[in-house]
Amino acid sequence: MTAKNTAVLVPCRINVDALWDNACIHDIGSKTIIISSPMSLKTGKYLQIRRGTLTIIGRVTWVRSGRVGVATQDPVDVHALINEARLLHRPTETGTGDRRHHARSAQAARSTPPRSPAEQAERSRRIASLLQYAAITLATGGGAYMLASQLYLVLTVPFSHISTALGG
């Protein structure tokens, strides 16, 4: 490792031949990266390294002792890579051979962006208020129905006596 390389421990995702897997970046140079991955990689293979929204394209130059040396296409910004946050959702891609991909991307396009905790709490409060109003309305309506039916039964007997007394 030269003085220009930076030793790090940054989790990432790699894509080789349209197969994604987890990996870890151990060392970053200006145009080199050393990673480890459970995926078996061969010298000369091209791969895509993703960390958050950053994408790095590179070619495997060597494989030794569970580590893989990658020559990158462009210079790598060490600080940007280290400080990049992980994505909450998978990035969308086109042209993959996965049949499920189209359904997922269509669903992702229809879904709303993630809400902040305050927005989620406010939405939950509105839904709870609406459900509470509906429950009270149904209970009141049910009680009114039961009262009316009991009143009908109670008044049916006296009104039938009055009706027969009046000759009707």
XYZ file of N, CA, C and O in Angstrom:
672
model
N 0.846 -1.167 0.000
C 0.000 0.000 0.000
C 0.895 1.234 0.000
O 1.761 1.371 0.837
N 0.667 2.112 -0.939
C 1.474 3.329 -1.039
C 0.895 4.402 -0.137
O -0.185 4.267 0.401
N 1.615 5.527 -0.027
C 1.181 6.617 0.838
C -0.088 7.274 0.314
O -0.804 7.904 1.063
N -0.392 7.140 -0.977
C -1.560 7.777 -1.560
C -2.828 6.971 -1.324
O -3.915 7.472 -1.526
N -2.707 5.731 -0.897
C -3.886 4.896 -0.655
C -4.437 5.153 0.741
O -3.699 5.481 1.663
N -5.753 4.969 0.866
C -6.426 5.171 2.139
C -7.079 3.863 2.567
O -7.890 3.303 1.834
N -6.703 3.378 3.749
C -7.306 2.151 4.276
C -8.661 2.507 4.864
O -8.786 3.415 5.683
N -9.692 1.800 4.428
C -11.060 2.049 4.882
C -11.756 0.710 5.101
O -11.204 -0.343 4.796
N -12.964 0.761 5.594
C -13.814 -0.413 5.709
C -15.232 0.070 5.393
O -15.970 0.472 6.270
N -15.573 0.049 4.088
C -16.832 0.618 3.607
C -17.663 -0.466 2.926
O -17.239 -1.033 1.924
N -18.851 -0.776 3.450
C -19.709 -1.756 2.775
C -20.246 -1.179 1.471
O -20.475 0.024 1.362
N -20.420 -2.047 0.476
C -20.928 -1.612 -0.823
C -21.608 -2.785 -1.510
O -21.695 -3.877 -0.953
N -22.075 -2.565 -2.723
C -22.672 -3.614 -3.546
C -21.866 -3.676 -4.833
O -21.391 -2.645 -5.325
N -21.683 -4.897 -5.371
C -21.004 -5.025 -6.650
C -21.904 -5.772 -7.627
O -22.711 -6.607 -7.236
N -21.739 -5.438 -8.895
C -22.503 -6.052 -9.975
C -21.505 -6.602 -10.978
O -20.722 -5.859 -11.572
N -21.545 -7.926 -11.159
C -20.683 -8.587 -12.138
C -21.578 -9.491 -12.973
O -22.263 -10.357 -12.437
N -21.580 -9.283 -14.265
C -22.406 -10.094 -15.180
C -23.870 -10.101 -14.749
O -24.514 -11.150 -14.712
N -24.398 -8.943 -14.397
C -25.804 -8.753 -13.997
C -26.157 -9.486 -12.705
O -27.318 -9.703 -12.418
N -25.173 -9.872 -11.899
C -25.405 -10.490 -10.603
C -24.903 -9.546 -9.515
O -23.745 -9.121 -9.538
N -25.772 -9.234 -8.571
C -25.413 -8.330 -7.481
C -25.005 -9.127 -6.254
O -25.538 -10.192 -5.991
N -24.061 -8.570 -5.493
C -23.652 -9.197 -4.238
C -23.083 -8.115 -3.323
O -22.715 -7.024 -3.772
N -23.018 -8.427 -2.042
C -22.414 -7.511 -1.073
C -20.902 -7.593 -1.180
O -20.350 -8.632 -1.541
N -20.253 -6.506 -0.839
C -18.793 -6.465 -0.833
C -18.357 -5.443 0.209
O -19.184 -4.749 0.801
N -17.066 -5.373 0.411
C -16.512 -4.404 1.348
C -15.249 -3.796 0.733
O -14.385 -4.528 0.236
N -15.166 -2.496 0.745
C -13.979 -1.796 0.234
C -12.989 -1.679 1.381
O -13.325 -1.195 2.464
N -11.735 -2.125 1.125
C -10.713 -2.103 2.167
C -9.654 -1.031 1.947
O -9.029 -0.583 2.904
N -9.445 -0.663 0.699
C -8.376 0.283 0.383
C -8.774 1.067 -0.864
O -9.276 0.485 -1.821
N -8.547 2.378 -0.828
C -8.894 3.222 -1.969
C -7.677 4.033 -2.370
O -7.064 4.715 -1.546
N -7.328 3.948 -3.650
C -6.283 4.785 -4.221
C -6.920 5.735 -5.217
O -8.143 5.799 -5.349
N -6.101 6.478 -5.972
C -6.676 7.435 -6.916
C -7.458 6.735 -8.024
O -8.522 7.183 -8.411
N -6.925 5.604 -8.528
C -7.643 4.852 -9.561
C -7.638 3.361 -9.278
O -7.760 2.551 -10.177
N -7.490 3.015 -7.986
C -7.516 1.597 -7.594
C -8.356 1.424 -6.338
O -8.424 2.308 -5.494
N -8.977 0.256 -6.253
C -9.758 -0.090 -5.069
C -9.473 -1.550 -4.752
O -9.366 -2.374 -5.656
N -9.347 -1.862 -3.473
C -9.209 -3.243 -3.038
C -10.482 -3.602 -2.287
O -10.865 -2.913 -1.334
N -11.138 -4.678 -2.736
C -12.398 -5.101 -2.132
C -12.318 -6.560 -1.713
O -11.415 -7.287 -2.142
N -13.283 -6.973 -0.892
C -13.481 -8.391 -0.604
C -14.958 -8.672 -0.838
O -15.802 -7.826 -0.585
N -15.221 -9.867 -1.351
C -16.598 -10.242 -1.665
C -16.724 -11.754 -1.662
O -15.781 -12.454 -2.025
N -17.905 -12.271 -1.293
C -18.105 -13.716 -1.380
C -18.223 -14.196 -2.827
O -18.088 -15.380 -3.105
N -18.423 -13.287 -3.754
C -18.542 -13.638 -5.169
C -17.163 -14.004 -5.708
O -16.174 -13.331 -5.423
N -17.063 -15.074 -6.493
C -15.764 -15.436 -7.057
C -15.537 -14.582 -8.304
O -16.323 -14.607 -9.242
N -14.480 -13.810 -8.267
C -14.158 -12.892 -9.368
C -12.898 -13.354 -10.071
O -11.986 -13.890 -9.448
N -12.842 -13.123 -11.361
C -11.681 -13.515 -12.158
C -11.017 -12.282 -12.740
O -11.672 -11.282 -13.032
N -9.729 -12.378 -12.928
C -8.967 -11.289 -13.511
C -9.519 -10.944 -14.895
O -9.830 -11.832 -15.684
N -9.662 -9.649 -15.144
C -10.146 -9.183 -16.439
C -11.640 -8.899 -16.471
O -12.129 -8.270 -17.404
N -12.390 -9.352 -15.462
C -13.838 -9.108 -15.422
C -14.109 -7.647 -15.095
O -13.440 -7.038 -14.265
N -15.123 -7.098 -15.749
C -15.560 -5.741 -15.438
C -16.638 -5.809 -14.366
O -17.442 -6.743 -14.339
N -16.644 -4.832 -13.483
C -17.634 -4.811 -12.428
C -18.065 -3.389 -12.130
O -17.421 -2.430 -12.536
N -19.166 -3.319 -11.434
C -19.739 -2.044 -11.019
C -19.792 -2.070 -9.502
O -20.316 -3.009 -8.907
N -19.246 -1.038 -8.873
C -19.257 -0.922 -7.421
C -20.210 0.219 -7.077
O -20.092 1.307 -7.633
N -21.145 -0.059 -6.157
C -22.116 0.970 -5.767
C -22.059 1.205 -4.272
O -22.032 0.283 -3.474
N -22.062 2.462 -3.928
C -22.184 2.897 -2.535
C -23.141 4.083 -2.566
O -22.803 5.150 -3.058
N -24.385 3.882 -2.102
C -25.379 4.944 -2.161
C -25.676 5.283 -3.608
O -26.011 4.421 -4.409
N -25.516 6.553 -3.956
C -25.771 6.980 -5.331
C -24.508 6.971 -6.189
O -24.590 7.207 -7.388
N -23.367 6.692 -5.572
C -22.108 6.670 -6.325
C -21.941 5.336 -7.042
O -22.184 4.278 -6.471
N -21.501 5.396 -8.285
C -21.233 4.195 -9.069
C -19.806 4.278 -9.594
O -19.403 5.288 -10.165
N -19.060 3.205 -9.401
C -17.674 3.138 -9.873
C -17.570 1.941 -10.801
O -17.953 0.831 -10.449
N -17.031 2.173 -11.995
C -16.814 1.105 -12.961
C -15.330 0.744 -12.919
O -14.472 1.620 -12.910
N -15.059 -0.552 -12.897
C -13.668 -0.974 -12.853
C -13.473 -2.363 -13.437
O -14.427 -3.029 -13.826
N -12.194 -2.751 -13.500
C -11.831 -4.074 -14.029
C -10.949 -4.759 -13.005
O -10.050 -4.149 -12.416
N -11.209 -6.050 -12.789
C -10.436 -6.828 -11.823
C -9.019 -7.019 -12.372
O -8.841 -7.529 -13.477
N -8.010 -6.582 -11.603
C -6.617 -6.717 -12.048
C -5.891 -7.866 -11.357
O -4.975 -8.441 -11.921
N -6.295 -8.186 -10.129
C -5.693 -9.322 -9.436
C -6.645 -9.846 -8.367
O -7.513 -9.142 -7.888
N -6.456 -11.125 -8.017
C -7.245 -11.780 -6.969
C -6.264 -12.544 -6.094
O -5.532 -13.393 -6.585
N -6.239 -12.229 -4.769
C -5.308 -12.868 -3.856
C -5.877 -12.904 -2.446
O -6.351 -11.885 -1.953
N -5.841 -14.044 -1.809
C -6.179 -14.190 -0.388
C -7.522 -13.559 -0.028
O -7.632 -12.856 0.973
N -8.528 -13.754 -0.843
C -9.854 -13.229 -0.553
C -10.023 -11.754 -0.865
O -11.079 -11.185 -0.636
N -8.985 -11.131 -1.356
C -9.052 -9.717 -1.732
C -8.979 -9.603 -3.244
O -8.394 -10.454 -3.925
N -9.547 -8.531 -3.769
C -9.597 -8.313 -5.208
C -9.141 -6.895 -5.506
O -9.650 -5.932 -4.918
N -8.178 -6.762 -6.417
C -7.719 -5.448 -6.848
C -8.516 -5.008 -8.064
O -8.673 -5.757 -9.019
N -9.024 -3.779 -8.031
C -9.845 -3.255 -9.118
C -9.230 -1.962 -9.620
O -8.978 -1.038 -8.845
N -8.981 -1.927 -10.942
C -8.531 -0.685 -11.579
C -9.778 0.058 -12.023
O -10.589 -0.478 -12.781
N -9.964 1.284 -11.544
C -11.176 2.023 -11.840
C -11.036 2.816 -13.125
O -9.944 3.198 -13.535
N -12.179 3.079 -13.730
C -12.215 3.818 -14.982
C -11.881 5.292 -14.762
O -11.186 5.905 -15.548
N -12.372 5.846 -13.665
C -12.165 7.255 -13.331
C -11.526 7.364 -11.954
O -11.601 6.430 -11.158
N -10.929 8.506 -11.648
C -10.380 8.694 -10.299
C -11.490 8.598 -9.252
O -12.628 8.980 -9.487
N -11.135 8.071 -8.083
C -12.106 7.869 -7.011
C -11.924 8.943 -5.955
O -10.811 9.165 -5.478
N -13.009 9.605 -5.588
C -12.994 10.597 -4.516
C -13.207 9.858 -3.198
O -14.305 9.397 -2.894
N -12.139 9.722 -2.415
C -12.167 8.934 -1.187
C -13.201 9.482 -0.208
O -14.011 8.740 0.337
N -13.203 10.787 0.006
C -14.100 11.383 0.993
C -15.564 11.248 0.573
O -16.435 10.986 1.410
N -15.842 11.403 -0.707
C -17.222 11.243 -1.187
C -17.692 9.814 -0.991
O -18.830 9.569 -0.589
N -16.821 8.860 -1.245
C -17.179 7.443 -1.107
C -17.409 7.070 0.359
O -18.359 6.367 0.693
N -16.568 7.563 1.236
C -16.697 7.257 2.659
C -17.952 7.906 3.242
O -18.672 7.295 4.023
N -18.235 9.142 2.857
C -19.353 9.889 3.433
C -20.689 9.619 2.760
O -21.714 10.109 3.228
N -20.702 8.863 1.679
C -21.955 8.573 0.968
C -22.832 7.657 1.823
O -22.393 6.624 2.295
N -24.076 8.058 1.999
C -25.018 7.258 2.796
C -25.537 6.088 1.975
O -25.587 6.151 0.746
N -25.943 5.033 2.665
C -26.555 3.897 1.981
C -27.938 4.290 1.498
O -28.617 5.102 2.114
N -28.374 3.675 0.403
C -29.710 3.932 -0.120
C -30.742 3.151 0.676
O -30.478 2.039 1.134
N -31.949 3.727 0.820
C -33.038 3.023 1.490
C -33.658 1.980 0.580
O -34.185 0.983 1.028
N -33.619 2.224 -0.741
C -34.218 1.322 -1.710
C -33.197 0.992 -2.781
O -32.231 1.726 -2.988
N -33.440 -0.079 -3.498
C -32.557 -0.446 -4.595
C -32.624 0.603 -5.700
O -33.686 1.137 -5.978
N -31.515 0.857 -6.355
C -31.572 1.750 -7.509
C -32.288 1.050 -8.659
O -32.189 -0.167 -8.815
N -33.018 1.816 -9.458
C -33.732 1.205 -10.580
C -32.806 1.140 -11.782
O -32.021 2.046 -12.031
N -32.898 0.055 -12.506
C -32.092 -0.150 -13.703
C -32.986 -0.653 -14.808
O -34.018 -1.253 -14.561
N -32.587 -0.440 -16.049
C -33.346 -0.952 -17.178
C -32.505 -1.976 -17.903
O -31.280 -1.961 -17.845
N -33.183 -2.885 -18.582
C -32.480 -3.843 -19.414
C -31.967 -5.067 -18.692
O -31.172 -5.812 -19.237
N -32.385 -5.301 -17.454
C -31.933 -6.507 -16.779
C -32.772 -7.681 -17.230
O -33.891 -7.524 -17.678
N -32.251 -8.863 -17.087
C -32.957 -10.048 -17.531
C -33.964 -10.560 -16.504
O -34.628 -11.547 -16.737
N -34.083 -9.918 -15.378
C -34.980 -10.359 -14.329
C -36.418 -10.009 -14.687
O -36.745 -8.843 -14.880
N -37.285 -11.011 -14.779
C -38.683 -10.768 -15.141
C -39.403 -9.961 -14.082
O -40.330 -9.236 -14.369
N -39.011 -10.105 -12.839
C -39.672 -9.390 -11.757
C -39.302 -7.928 -11.742
O -39.974 -7.118 -11.126
N -38.226 -7.560 -12.424
C -37.722 -6.199 -12.388
C -38.753 -5.190 -12.875
O -38.917 -4.133 -12.283
N -39.471 -5.518 -13.940
C -40.424 -4.572 -14.508
C -41.557 -4.293 -13.532
O -41.987 -3.155 -13.385
N -42.032 -5.309 -12.850
C -43.088 -5.110 -11.858
C -42.581 -4.266 -10.698
O -43.273 -3.386 -10.207
N -41.340 -4.513 -10.270
C -40.774 -3.731 -9.173
C -40.582 -2.279 -9.570
O -40.890 -1.382 -8.802
N -40.062 -2.037 -10.772
C -39.820 -0.654 -11.179
C -41.127 0.083 -11.372
O -41.227 1.266 -11.071
N -42.171 -0.589 -11.870
C -43.478 0.052 -12.021
C -44.057 0.373 -10.650
O -44.632 1.441 -10.439
N -43.878 -0.537 -9.694
C -44.379 -0.307 -8.347
C -43.605 0.839 -7.694
O -44.181 1.676 -7.018
N -42.309 0.895 -7.903
C -41.496 1.961 -7.331
C -41.878 3.308 -7.925
O -41.870 4.323 -7.232
N -42.229 3.335 -9.211
C -42.623 4.586 -9.848
C -43.948 5.089 -9.274
O -44.176 6.291 -9.187
N -44.835 4.158 -8.884
C -46.130 4.549 -8.327
C -46.019 4.936 -6.865
O -46.846 5.678 -6.355
N -45.043 4.412 -6.161
C -44.959 4.664 -4.727
C -44.485 6.086 -4.454
O -43.811 6.715 -5.258
N -44.870 6.580 -3.290
C -44.495 7.934 -2.901
C -43.109 7.905 -2.263
O -42.672 6.875 -1.763
N -42.415 9.032 -2.281
C -41.094 9.062 -1.643
C -41.230 8.869 -0.135
O -42.301 9.100 0.425
N -40.163 8.430 0.528
C -40.229 8.191 1.974
C -40.598 9.475 2.723
O -40.161 10.558 2.362
N -41.417 9.338 3.757
C -41.853 10.485 4.546
C -40.961 10.637 5.774
O -40.400 9.674 6.274
N -40.906 11.862 6.261
C -40.158 12.110 7.489
C -40.969 11.563 8.663
O -42.180 11.369 8.554
N -40.347 11.331 9.802
C -41.095 10.838 10.961
C -42.240 11.774 11.366
O -43.301 11.320 11.780
N -42.050 13.073 11.239
C -43.120 14.019 11.588
C -44.298 13.878 10.635
O -45.463 13.895 11.054
N -44.016 13.699 9.334
C -45.091 13.511 8.357
C -45.811 12.189 8.601
O -47.041 12.113 8.491
N -45.066 11.142 8.938
C -45.681 9.851 9.233
C -46.576 9.940 10.463
O -47.681 9.388 10.477
N -46.127 10.655 11.496
C -46.917 10.806 12.713
C -48.198 11.582 12.418
O -49.284 11.216 12.900
N -48.105 12.645 11.638
C -49.281 13.439 11.277
C -50.262 12.614 10.451
O -51.473 12.654 10.669
N -49.767 11.829 9.516
C -50.634 10.973 8.700
C -51.311 9.917 9.570
O -52.512 9.664 9.436
N -50.580 9.316 10.492
C -51.154 8.329 11.398
C -52.229 8.963 12.285
O -53.277 8.359 12.531
N -51.986 10.190 12.736
C -52.959 10.889 13.571
C -54.244 11.146 12.796
O -55.347 10.949 13.306
N -54.124 11.572 11.516
C -55.315 11.829 10.695
C -56.100 10.544 10.450
O -57.327 10.537 10.521
N -55.408 9.456 10.163
C -56.088 8.174 9.924
C -56.791 7.705 11.194
O -57.938 7.251 11.153
N -56.125 7.825 12.351
C -56.725 7.423 13.621
C -57.961 8.266 13.917
O -58.986 7.755 14.372
N -57.885 9.558 13.645
C -59.029 10.445 13.860
C -60.200 10.053 12.967
O -61.355 10.017 13.415
N -59.917 9.745 11.710
C -60.965 9.327 10.778
C -61.612 8.014 11.227
O -62.843 7.882 11.210
N -60.808 7.049 11.635
C -61.341 5.772 12.112
C -62.157 5.948 13.395
O -63.196 5.302 13.582
N -61.709 6.830 14.263
C -62.448 7.097 15.495
C -63.812 7.720 15.169
O -64.833 7.326 15.741
N -63.848 8.664 14.246
C -65.096 9.290 13.824
C -66.040 8.245 13.229
O -67.232 8.220 13.544
N -65.512 7.355 12.389
C -66.344 6.315 11.776
C -66.894 5.374 12.839
O -68.072 4.987 12.792
N -66.096 4.995 13.817
C -66.550 4.087 14.872
C -67.642 4.735 15.718
O -68.654 4.093 16.039
N -67.465 5.996 16.061
C -68.480 6.696 16.860
C -69.775 6.842 16.064
O -70.873 6.652 16.592
N -69.665 7.146 14.770
C -70.851 7.281 13.921
C -71.596 5.951 13.826
O -72.830 5.907 13.940
N -70.873 4.853 13.613
C -71.517 3.542 13.541
C -72.157 3.157 14.873
O -73.272 2.612 14.899
N -71.507 3.416 15.969
C -72.061 3.080 17.284
C -73.312 3.907 17.565
O -74.316 3.379 18.071
N -73.274 5.180 17.232
C -74.437 6.042 17.427
C -75.596 5.584 16.546
O -76.742 5.511 17.006
N -75.314 5.269 15.284
C -76.355 4.780 14.373
C -76.938 3.465 14.856
O -78.163 3.255 14.820
N -76.110 2.562 15.325
C -76.582 1.274 15.854
C -77.439 1.467 17.094
O -78.484 0.817 17.255
N -77.014 2.355 17.974
C -77.797 2.643 19.189
C -79.150 3.251 18.841
O -80.178 2.895 19.448
N -79.165 4.166 17.877
C -80.431 4.789 17.455
C -81.361 3.745 16.860
O -82.580 3.761 17.118
N -80.848 2.816 16.090
C -81.673 1.753 15.495
C -82.277 0.867 16.587
O -83.464 0.529 16.553
N -81.438 0.474 17.537
C -81.937 -0.380 18.622
C -83.004 0.348 19.439
O -84.034 -0.243 19.806
N -82.803 1.635 19.733
C -83.788 2.414 20.480
C -85.099 2.507 19.706
O -86.190 2.318 20.278
N -85.019 2.765 18.402
C -86.233 2.877 17.583
C -86.975 1.547 17.513
O -88.216 1.513 17.596
N -86.253 0.444 17.368
C -86.929 -0.856 17.289
C -87.582 -1.218 18.629
O -88.691 -1.766 18.661
N -86.948 -0.921 19.744
C -87.545 -1.184 21.058
C -88.762 -0.293 21.296
O -89.784 -0.741 21.828
N -88.661 0.967 20.885
C -89.790 1.885 21.011
C -90.978 1.403 20.180
O -92.129 1.464 20.623
N -90.719 0.894 19.010
C -91.781 0.350 18.153
C -92.469 -0.827 18.848
O -93.700 -0.922 18.883
N -91.658 -1.736 19.404
C -92.239 -2.894 20.090
C -93.053 -2.485 21.322
O -94.118 -3.056 21.597
N -92.596 -1.512 22.063
C -93.290 -1.065 23.274
C -94.608 -0.377 22.901
O -95.641 -0.586 23.553
N -94.603 0.421 21.854
C -95.807 1.186 21.498
C -96.790 0.404 20.633
O -97.928 0.828 20.462
N -96.405 -0.738 20.093
C -97.288 -1.521 19.243
C -98.501 -2.036 20.033
O -99.640 -1.967 19.556
N -98.317 -2.506 21.241
C -99.407 -3.080 22.057
C -100.441 -2.001 22.422
O -101.645 -2.179 22.174
N -100.045 -0.839 22.991
C -101.070 0.164 23.330
C -101.806 0.696 22.097
O -103.022 0.901 22.127
N -101.076 0.888 21.005
C -101.739 1.417 19.812
C -102.690 0.394 19.212
O -103.726 0.757 18.650
N -102.406 -0.886 19.350
C -103.338 -1.901 18.844
C -104.615 -1.921 19.701
O -105.724 -2.095 19.178
N -104.500 -1.694 21.038
C -105.666 -1.609 21.917
C -106.519 -0.378 21.558
O -107.748 -0.459 21.515
N -105.857 0.729 21.320
C -106.572 1.958 20.949
C -107.281 1.769 19.621
O -108.437 2.173 19.449
N -106.628 1.126 18.688
C -107.188 0.898 17.374
C -108.443 0.017 17.452
O -109.467 0.279 16.804
N -108.410 -1.055 18.270
C -109.588 -1.911 18.402
C -110.683 -1.210 19.168
O -111.876 -1.418 18.902
N -110.345 -0.347 20.118
C -111.350 0.397 20.873
C -112.068 1.402 20.001
O -113.269 1.666 20.165
N -111.376 1.955 19.040
C -111.981 2.933 18.135
C -112.711 2.248 16.981
O -113.320 2.918 16.149
N -112.643 0.976 16.901
C -113.352 0.214 15.896
C -112.572 0.051 14.601
O -113.141 -0.165 13.552
N -111.353 0.110 14.637
C -110.595 0.053 13.405
C -109.816 -1.121 13.190
O -109.762 -2.012 12.493
